Coordinates of C-alpha atoms and ligand atoms in Angstrom, one line a residue:
M1 CA 74.8 153.6 98.8
N2 CA 74.3 152.2 102.3
D3 CA 77.0 150.5 104.3
K4 CA 75.9 147.0 103.2
T5 CA 75.8 147.8 99.5
T6 CA 78.6 146.3 97.4
P7 CA 79.1 146.6 93.7
R8 CA 77.4 143.2 93.3
D9 CA 74.2 144.6 94.7
L10 CA 74.0 147.0 91.8
V11 CA 72.4 145.7 88.7
R12 CA 73.6 147.9 85.9
E13 CA 71.6 148.8 82.7
G14 CA 73.5 148.8 79.4
K15 CA 72.0 150.8 76.6
L16 CA 73.1 151.0 73.0
F17 CA 75.3 153.9 72.0
I18 CA 74.3 155.2 68.6
D19 CA 75.0 158.6 67.2
G20 CA 76.1 160.0 70.6
E21 CA 73.0 158.9 72.4
W22 CA 72.2 156.1 74.9
V23 CA 69.1 154.3 73.6
A24 CA 67.1 151.1 74.0
G25 CA 66.9 148.7 71.1
A26 CA 64.2 149.3 68.5
D27 CA 62.3 146.1 69.4
G28 CA 62.6 146.6 73.2
K29 CA 64.5 143.3 73.9
T30 CA 67.0 143.0 76.8
L31 CA 69.2 140.1 78.0
P32 CA 70.5 139.3 81.4
D33 CA 74.3 139.5 81.8
Y34 CA 75.5 137.2 84.6
N35 CA 78.7 137.4 86.8
P36 CA 80.5 134.1 86.0
A37 CA 82.1 133.9 89.5
T38 CA 78.8 134.1 91.4
G39 CA 76.1 133.4 88.9
E40 CA 74.3 136.6 90.1
L41 CA 72.7 139.0 87.7
F42 CA 75.3 141.8 86.9
A43 CA 73.5 143.8 84.3
T44 CA 70.6 144.0 82.0
I45 CA 71.6 144.7 78.4
H46 CA 69.5 146.3 75.7
Q47 CA 69.8 144.3 72.4
A48 CA 70.3 145.9 69.0
A49 CA 67.8 145.1 66.4
R50 CA 68.7 145.1 62.7
S51 CA 67.5 148.6 62.4
D52 CA 69.7 149.8 65.3
A53 CA 72.8 148.3 63.7
Q54 CA 71.8 150.0 60.5
R55 CA 71.4 153.4 62.3
A56 CA 74.8 152.9 63.8
V57 CA 76.3 152.5 60.3
D58 CA 74.3 155.5 59.1
A59 CA 75.7 157.7 61.9
A60 CA 79.3 156.5 61.3
H61 CA 78.9 157.1 57.6
R62 CA 77.3 160.5 58.0
V63 CA 80.3 161.9 60.0
K64 CA 83.1 160.1 58.4
D65 CA 84.4 163.0 56.2
E66 CA 84.1 165.5 59.1
W67 CA 86.2 163.2 61.3
A68 CA 88.7 162.3 58.6
D69 CA 89.2 166.0 57.8
M70 CA 89.5 167.2 61.4
L71 CA 92.9 168.7 62.2
V72 CA 95.2 166.0 63.5
S73 CA 96.0 168.2 66.5
K74 CA 92.3 168.2 67.4
R75 CA 92.0 164.4 67.0
A76 CA 95.0 163.9 69.2
E77 CA 93.5 166.2 71.8
I78 CA 90.3 164.1 71.9
L79 CA 92.4 160.9 72.3
L80 CA 94.3 162.5 75.2
A81 CA 91.1 163.8 76.8
S82 CA 89.7 160.3 76.5
A83 CA 92.8 158.9 78.2
D84 CA 92.2 161.3 81.1
A85 CA 88.5 160.2 81.1
L86 CA 89.6 156.6 81.4
A87 CA 92.1 157.4 84.1
A88 CA 89.2 158.8 86.1
M89 CA 87.2 155.6 85.4
V90 CA 89.9 153.0 86.4
D91 CA 88.0 151.6 89.4
D92 CA 84.7 151.4 87.5
V93 CA 86.1 149.7 84.4
R94 CA 88.2 147.3 86.6
D95 CA 85.1 146.3 88.5
V96 CA 83.1 145.7 85.3
L97 CA 85.9 143.5 84.0
I98 CA 85.9 141.5 87.3
E99 CA 82.1 141.2 87.6
E100 CA 81.3 140.6 84.0
S101 CA 84.1 138.5 82.7
G102 CA 85.6 136.9 85.8
S103 CA 88.9 138.7 85.5
T104 CA 91.3 138.6 88.5
V105 CA 92.3 142.1 89.8
P106 CA 95.7 142.1 88.1
K107 CA 94.3 141.0 84.8
A108 CA 91.6 143.7 84.9
M109 CA 94.1 146.3 85.8
F110 CA 96.3 145.2 83.0
E111 CA 93.5 145.9 80.6
V112 CA 92.5 149.3 82.0
M113 CA 96.0 150.7 82.3
S114 CA 97.0 149.4 78.9
G115 CA 94.0 151.2 77.5
I116 CA 95.2 154.5 78.9
D117 CA 98.7 153.8 77.5
L118 CA 97.1 153.0 74.1
L119 CA 95.1 156.2 74.0
R120 CA 98.2 158.3 74.7
S121 CA 100.3 156.3 72.3
A122 CA 97.7 156.6 69.5
A123 CA 97.5 160.4 70.0
G124 CA 101.1 160.4 68.8
D125 CA 100.4 157.8 66.1
A126 CA 97.8 160.0 64.6
R127 CA 100.5 162.5 63.6
H128 CA 102.7 159.8 62.0
I129 CA 100.7 158.7 59.0
F130 CA 103.3 159.0 56.3
G131 CA 103.4 158.7 52.5
E132 CA 106.5 158.5 50.2
T133 CA 107.8 160.3 47.2
L134 CA 108.5 158.1 44.1
P135 CA 110.8 158.4 41.2
H136 CA 109.1 158.2 37.8
S137 CA 110.1 157.6 34.2
A138 CA 108.2 160.5 32.5
Q139 CA 110.1 163.7 32.2
G140 CA 109.0 166.3 34.8
Q141 CA 106.7 163.9 36.6
F142 CA 106.5 164.0 40.4
G143 CA 104.8 161.2 42.3
F144 CA 104.0 160.5 45.9
T145 CA 101.7 158.3 48.1
I146 CA 99.3 159.4 50.7
R147 CA 97.3 157.4 53.2
R148 CA 93.6 158.2 53.5
P149 CA 91.2 156.8 56.1
L150 CA 89.0 154.0 54.9
G151 CA 85.7 155.5 56.2
V152 CA 83.5 153.3 58.4
I153 CA 85.2 150.3 60.1
A154 CA 83.3 147.6 62.0
G155 CA 84.9 145.8 64.9
I156 CA 83.8 142.5 66.4
A157 CA 85.5 141.6 69.7
P158 CA 85.8 138.5 71.9
F159 CA 85.1 138.0 75.6
N160 CA 88.5 137.1 77.0
A161 CA 90.3 140.5 77.1
P162 CA 87.2 142.4 76.1
F163 CA 88.4 145.9 77.0
W164 CA 91.9 145.8 75.7
L165 CA 91.2 144.0 72.5
A166 CA 88.2 146.2 71.5
M167 CA 90.2 149.3 72.5
K168 CA 93.0 148.4 70.2
K169 CA 90.5 148.3 67.3
V170 CA 88.6 151.4 68.2
V171 CA 91.4 153.7 69.3
L172 CA 93.7 153.1 66.4
A173 CA 90.9 153.3 63.8
L174 CA 89.8 156.6 65.2
A175 CA 93.4 157.9 65.3
A176 CA 93.8 157.0 61.6
G177 CA 90.7 159.1 60.9
N178 CA 88.0 156.4 60.5
T179 CA 84.6 156.1 62.2
F180 CA 83.6 153.0 63.9
V181 CA 80.8 150.6 64.9
L182 CA 81.7 148.1 67.6
K183 CA 79.9 144.8 68.3
P184 CA 81.2 143.6 71.7
S185 CA 80.9 139.9 72.7
E186 CA 77.5 138.9 74.0
E187 CA 79.4 137.7 77.1
T188 CA 80.9 141.1 77.8
P189 CA 78.6 143.8 76.4
M190 CA 78.9 146.2 79.4
T191 CA 82.7 146.3 78.9
G192 CA 82.1 147.4 75.3
L193 CA 79.7 150.1 76.5
K194 CA 82.4 151.4 78.8
I195 CA 84.5 152.2 75.7
A196 CA 81.6 154.4 74.4
E197 CA 81.4 156.1 77.8
L198 CA 85.0 157.0 78.0
F199 CA 85.0 158.5 74.6
E200 CA 81.8 160.4 75.3
R201 CA 83.5 161.9 78.3
G202 CA 86.6 162.6 76.2
G203 CA 84.5 164.8 73.9
L204 CA 84.3 162.6 70.8
P205 CA 81.7 164.0 68.3
A206 CA 78.4 162.1 68.0
G207 CA 78.4 159.3 65.5
V208 CA 82.2 158.7 65.3
L209 CA 82.0 155.7 67.6
N210 CA 78.8 153.5 68.0
V211 CA 78.6 150.5 70.2
V212 CA 75.8 148.0 69.5
P213 CA 75.6 144.9 71.7
G214 CA 73.1 142.4 70.2
P215 CA 72.7 139.0 68.6
A216 CA 75.9 138.1 66.6
D217 CA 74.0 136.9 63.6
V218 CA 71.8 140.0 63.4
V219 CA 74.3 142.7 64.1
G220 CA 77.1 140.8 62.3
D221 CA 75.0 140.4 59.2
V222 CA 74.3 144.1 59.0
L223 CA 77.9 145.0 59.5
M224 CA 79.1 142.5 57.0
R225 CA 76.6 143.3 54.2
D226 CA 76.5 147.0 54.3
P227 CA 78.8 148.2 51.5
R228 CA 79.5 151.5 53.4
V229 CA 81.4 149.4 56.0
R230 CA 84.8 149.3 54.3
M231 CA 86.7 147.1 56.7
L232 CA 86.1 144.4 59.4
T233 CA 88.5 144.0 62.2
F234 CA 87.7 140.8 64.0
T235 CA 89.2 139.1 67.0
G236 CA 87.7 135.7 68.1
S237 CA 87.7 132.0 67.1
T238 CA 89.1 130.7 63.9
R239 CA 85.7 129.1 63.1
V240 CA 83.8 132.4 63.2
G241 CA 86.7 134.4 61.6
R242 CA 86.8 132.2 58.6
Q243 CA 83.1 132.5 58.0
L244 CA 83.3 136.3 58.3
A245 CA 86.3 136.4 55.9
V246 CA 84.2 134.6 53.3
E247 CA 81.5 137.2 53.6
A248 CA 84.0 140.0 53.5
A249 CA 85.4 138.6 50.3
R250 CA 82.0 138.8 48.7
Q251 CA 81.8 142.4 49.7
M252 CA 85.4 143.2 48.9
K253 CA 85.8 144.5 52.5
K254 CA 89.3 144.7 54.0
V255 CA 89.7 142.4 56.9
T256 CA 92.1 141.8 59.8
L257 CA 91.6 138.5 61.6
E258 CA 93.1 137.8 65.0
M259 CA 92.0 134.3 65.8
G260 CA 93.0 131.2 67.7
G261 CA 96.3 129.7 68.8
K262 CA 98.0 126.6 70.1
N263 CA 101.2 128.4 71.1
P264 CA 104.4 126.5 71.7
L265 CA 106.8 127.4 74.5
I266 CA 110.1 125.6 73.8
V267 CA 112.3 124.9 76.8
L268 CA 115.9 124.0 75.8
R269 CA 118.2 121.9 77.9
D270 CA 120.3 124.8 79.1
A271 CA 117.3 126.8 80.4
D272 CA 117.1 128.1 83.9
L273 CA 114.3 125.7 84.9
D274 CA 112.9 127.8 87.7
Y275 CA 112.6 130.7 85.3
A276 CA 111.1 128.5 82.6
V277 CA 108.5 127.2 85.0
R278 CA 107.5 130.8 86.1
A279 CA 107.2 131.8 82.5
A280 CA 105.2 128.7 81.6
C281 CA 102.8 129.2 84.6
F282 CA 102.1 132.8 83.7
G283 CA 101.6 131.8 80.1
I284 CA 98.9 129.2 80.8
F285 CA 97.2 130.2 84.0
F286 CA 96.8 134.0 83.3
H287 CA 93.1 134.6 83.0
Q288 CA 92.5 130.8 83.4
G289 CA 94.1 130.1 80.1
Q290 CA 91.4 131.9 78.2
V291 CA 94.1 133.8 76.2
C292 CA 94.7 133.4 72.5
M293 CA 98.5 133.5 73.1
A294 CA 98.5 131.0 76.0
N295 CA 101.3 128.5 76.0
S296 CA 99.1 125.5 75.6
R297 CA 101.9 123.3 74.3
I298 CA 105.2 123.2 76.2
I299 CA 107.9 121.4 74.3
V300 CA 110.8 120.4 76.5
E301 CA 114.2 118.8 75.6
A302 CA 114.5 115.3 77.0
P303 CA 117.4 115.9 79.4
V304 CA 115.4 118.5 81.4
Y305 CA 111.8 117.2 80.8
D306 CA 111.3 115.3 84.0
A307 CA 112.8 118.0 86.2
F308 CA 110.8 120.7 84.4
A309 CA 107.5 118.7 84.8
E310 CA 108.2 118.2 88.6
T311 CA 108.9 121.9 89.2
F312 CA 106.0 123.0 87.1
V313 CA 103.5 120.8 88.9
A314 CA 104.9 121.8 92.3
R315 CA 104.4 125.5 91.5
A316 CA 101.0 125.2 89.8
K317 CA 99.7 123.2 92.8
T318 CA 100.1 126.3 95.0
Y319 CA 97.8 128.4 92.9
K320 CA 94.5 129.4 94.5
V321 CA 91.4 128.9 92.4
G322 CA 88.3 130.9 93.3
D323 CA 86.9 134.4 93.8
P324 CA 88.6 136.7 91.3
R325 CA 88.2 139.6 93.7
D326 CA 90.4 137.9 96.3
P327 CA 94.0 139.2 95.7
A328 CA 95.3 135.7 96.5
T329 CA 93.4 134.1 93.6
V330 CA 95.4 133.2 90.5
V331 CA 92.8 131.2 88.6
G332 CA 89.3 132.6 88.5
P333 CA 86.2 131.3 86.8
L334 CA 85.8 130.3 83.1
I335 CA 83.3 132.6 81.5
R336 CA 81.3 129.7 80.1
R337 CA 80.4 126.7 82.1
T338 CA 80.1 124.7 78.9
Q339 CA 83.9 125.2 78.4
C340 CA 84.5 122.8 81.3
G341 CA 82.9 120.0 79.3
V342 CA 85.2 120.8 76.3
I343 CA 88.3 120.7 78.6
D344 CA 87.1 117.5 80.3
G345 CA 86.8 115.9 76.9
H346 CA 90.3 116.9 75.9
V347 CA 91.8 115.6 79.1
Q348 CA 89.9 112.3 78.9
D349 CA 90.8 111.8 75.3
A350 CA 94.5 112.4 76.1
V351 CA 94.5 110.1 79.1
D352 CA 92.8 107.4 77.1
K353 CA 95.5 107.6 74.5
G354 CA 98.4 107.4 77.0
A355 CA 99.0 110.9 78.4
R356 CA 99.8 111.2 82.1
L357 CA 97.6 113.6 84.0
L358 CA 100.1 115.2 86.4
L359 CA 97.7 117.8 87.9
G360 CA 94.1 118.9 87.9
G361 CA 91.5 117.6 85.4
T362 CA 88.7 118.6 87.7
H363 CA 86.4 121.5 88.1
H364 CA 83.9 122.8 90.6
E365 CA 81.0 124.6 88.7
N366 CA 82.9 126.8 86.2
F367 CA 86.2 126.9 88.2
Y368 CA 88.6 124.6 86.4
A369 CA 91.7 123.5 88.3
P370 CA 95.2 124.1 86.9
T371 CA 95.8 121.1 84.7
I372 CA 99.0 119.6 83.3
L373 CA 99.2 116.7 81.0
A374 CA 102.5 115.0 80.2
D375 CA 103.6 112.9 77.2
V376 CA 101.1 114.4 74.8
T377 CA 101.3 113.1 71.3
P378 CA 99.8 114.2 67.9
Q379 CA 97.1 111.5 68.1
M380 CA 95.4 113.3 71.0
R381 CA 92.9 116.1 70.3
I382 CA 94.5 118.4 72.8
Y383 CA 97.7 118.4 70.7
E384 CA 95.9 120.5 68.1
E385 CA 92.6 121.9 69.5
E386 CA 92.4 125.0 71.6
S387 CA 91.1 124.1 75.1
F388 CA 90.8 127.8 76.1
G389 CA 91.2 126.9 79.8
P390 CA 94.0 126.4 82.4
V391 CA 95.3 123.3 80.8
T392 CA 98.5 122.6 79.1
S393 CA 100.4 119.8 77.4
L394 CA 104.0 118.7 77.9
I395 CA 105.7 117.2 74.9
R396 CA 109.1 115.6 75.1
V397 CA 111.6 116.1 72.3
A398 CA 115.1 114.9 71.6
D399 CA 116.7 118.2 70.5
A400 CA 116.1 121.7 69.3
E401 CA 115.4 120.6 65.7
E402 CA 112.7 118.3 66.9
A403 CA 111.3 121.0 69.1
L404 CA 111.0 123.2 66.0
R405 CA 109.3 120.5 64.0
V406 CA 106.7 120.0 66.8
A407 CA 106.3 123.7 67.3
N408 CA 105.3 124.0 63.6
D409 CA 103.2 120.9 63.6
T410 CA 99.9 122.8 64.0
A411 CA 97.4 124.7 61.8
Y412 CA 97.9 127.7 64.0
G413 CA 100.7 130.3 64.1
L414 CA 100.1 133.0 66.6
S415 CA 102.7 133.4 69.4
S416 CA 105.7 131.3 70.6
G417 CA 108.4 131.4 73.2
I418 CA 111.9 129.9 73.5
I419 CA 113.5 129.6 76.9
T420 CA 117.3 129.3 76.6
N421 CA 120.5 131.2 77.2
D422 CA 121.9 129.9 73.9
L423 CA 121.1 132.9 71.7
Q424 CA 122.5 131.4 68.5
K425 CA 120.0 128.5 68.8
A426 CA 117.3 130.9 69.9
F427 CA 117.7 133.1 66.8
S428 CA 118.0 130.1 64.5
L429 CA 114.6 128.8 65.9
A430 CA 113.0 132.2 65.9
M431 CA 113.6 132.6 62.2
R432 CA 112.0 129.3 61.4
I433 CA 109.0 129.1 63.8
E434 CA 105.8 129.6 61.9
A435 CA 104.3 132.2 64.2
G436 CA 103.6 135.9 64.0
M437 CA 105.3 136.5 67.3
V438 CA 108.4 134.9 68.9
H439 CA 109.5 135.8 72.4
I440 CA 113.0 134.7 73.4
N441 CA 113.4 134.0 77.1
D442 CA 109.8 135.0 77.7
T443 CA 106.3 133.6 77.9
T444 CA 104.1 133.6 74.8
V445 CA 101.7 136.0 76.5
T446 CA 102.7 139.6 75.8
D447 CA 101.2 142.6 74.0
E448 CA 101.7 146.4 73.9
P449 CA 100.0 149.3 72.2
H450 CA 102.6 149.9 69.5
V451 CA 103.8 146.4 68.5
P452 CA 102.7 144.4 65.4
F453 CA 100.4 141.9 67.1
G454 CA 99.0 139.1 65.0
G455 CA 99.5 135.6 63.6
T456 CA 99.9 133.5 60.5
K457 CA 98.3 130.3 59.2
M458 CA 94.9 129.7 60.9
S459 CA 95.7 132.3 63.6
G460 CA 94.8 135.1 61.2
M461 CA 96.0 137.8 58.9
G462 CA 96.9 141.4 59.4
R463 CA 98.6 143.1 62.3
E464 CA 97.2 145.2 65.2
G465 CA 99.0 147.9 67.1
G466 CA 100.4 151.4 66.6
R467 CA 101.6 152.2 63.0
Y468 CA 100.8 148.6 61.9
S469 CA 97.1 149.2 62.6
M470 CA 97.4 152.6 60.9
E471 CA 98.6 150.9 57.7
E472 CA 95.8 148.3 57.8
M473 CA 93.2 151.0 58.5
T474 CA 94.1 153.4 55.7
E475 CA 94.1 153.2 52.0
L476 CA 97.3 153.9 50.1
K477 CA 96.8 156.3 47.2
W478 CA 99.3 157.1 44.4
I479 CA 99.2 160.7 43.1
T480 CA 101.3 162.1 40.3
V481 CA 101.8 165.7 39.1
Q482 CA 103.1 166.4 35.6
M483 CA 105.3 169.5 35.6
G484 CA 105.3 170.9 32.1
Q485 CA 103.8 168.8 29.4
R486 CA 104.5 165.1 29.0
Q487 CA 105.3 163.7 25.6
F488 CA 102.8 161.0 24.5
P489 CA 103.7 158.4 21.9
F490 CA 100.8 159.3 19.6
Ligands
NAD1 P1 83.9 133.8 69.0 O1 84.5 133.6 67.7 O2 82.9 132.8 69.5 O3 83.3 135.2 69.1 C1 84.0 136.4 68.8 C2 83.1 137.5 68.4 O4 82.5 137.1 67.2 C3 81.9 137.7 69.4 O5 81.7 139.1 69.5 C4 80.8 137.0 68.8 O6 79.6 137.6 69.1 C5 81.1 137.3 67.3 N1 80.4 136.4 66.4 C6 80.1 135.0 66.5 N2 79.4 134.6 65.5 C7 79.2 135.6 64.6 C8 78.6 135.8 63.4 N3 78.0 134.8 62.7 N4 78.7 137.1 62.8 C9 79.3 138.1 63.4 N5 79.9 138.0 64.6 C10 79.9 136.8 65.2 O7 85.2 133.8 70.0 P2 85.2 134.0 71.6 O8 84.7 132.7 72.2 O9 84.5 135.2 72.0 O10 86.8 134.2 71.9 C11 87.6 133.1 72.0 C12 88.4 132.9 70.7 O11 89.0 134.1 70.3 C13 89.5 131.9 70.9 O12 89.6 131.1 69.8 C14 90.8 132.8 71.0 O13 92.0 132.2 70.6 C15 90.4 133.9 70.1 N6 91.1 135.1 70.4 C16 92.1 135.5 69.5 C17 92.9 136.7 69.8 C18 93.9 137.1 68.9 O14 94.3 138.3 69.1 N7 94.4 136.3 68.0 C19 92.6 137.4 71.0 C20 91.6 136.9 71.9 C21 90.9 135.8 71.5

């Protein structure tokens, strides 16, 4: 590298990872992968053909018993070695996240460091897959349950937190003794390939993990139709997740679906407004609002509504929009230029129907300005539809009960937050909010390796994280032993 060479000058090449080898796609196709902040070519990605996806499933199926039967101490050792491998790749993976998906430095670092934490945590989880003993009615009968790996699991991942979200699927599936085929998002294939690289460095046997970037319909079709794939773990939009769930039902595959959200942050009248604003800002402007858990609806009790709005706008105004590599940047680029049109449409529709645009509503190329709409009502599209950008809606309510009604007035049910010091009220709301996750005195955006992450209603089904993933990714089996001879009725 000469003095003038920067990471941006390097065009990377991403090959498929099948059966422990880095290979080109069978039909020789490649696609350009662009940096969303600069528009420059970041990488050239080989595309999986149908036969490549099939070979990935073949490999995962071939080694599934060997991996399932490996001593848990050895499996844990490989997970820990992979954590060390990732620790040595921190700068590289961080740079890929910045260059490929427009992540700011803190967001990229969150994904990488959480990945290390997850690998270490999963090495412990692998030793904690428990069954139970059961009482029985037959004399001398002893019964118990065991959990067995499912076999081959397929993972389909989104673009927004492409490393962390794909890692949660891969790492916990492997820890539970399954083999895996990952299809990363077409927007972030190189990030998916970094997962293969870290496991290769960690000494994972060939075939246990396969990563196949390629056309969603081609790769997805193979993964969905092959009966040897016993489970699909999907994170992405509700539209695609529902389609895949229908196909999975045809094949009787298990599914976990982590899908969209329109997450409420409730601010009650006693809240510390400065704190509430900081939580709200993080919850909508982190990664430009391209977060399933983003607080895209902020429901504020009337007595503090105007003061909250004023402080919120004043803070959001100070955020720098631009180059994600610049440490001062808070809001980087949207990964898709077309998303700006979607957001413009939501803003215009809301304004036409009486909302007040307090801030933003503009973009330069694919950099969308922090945007705050006030007085949003159910008639506006933005009340219900995901904008997946740095735009949020303020909704005024009379009291905590109305806040609850508005919070639940959505098809989604992923995350939620309640900012208050009145814990009685907070608990009462937390019990009744229709969401998989409720955070009291916190933003809606939070996740860790061991927690039960997931939603209800149109946000999905199943949970991801630690032992909750282990339960989803194993089959429960009931075994009985008859000691002595049982008496049969005839
Ligand atoms: P998307 O649904 O467009 O794509 C997700 C993945 O599905 C990609 O890998 C894509 O290639 C694949 N896909 C698309 N069509 C397919 C098909 N026919 N067969 C097989 N695979 C197919 O979602 P996106 O735009 O990448 O991500 C944004 C969405 O994801 C938002 O709705 C967001 O809320 C949601 N999301 C949810 C969570 C969660 O944990 N609940 C986390 C992150 C993102």
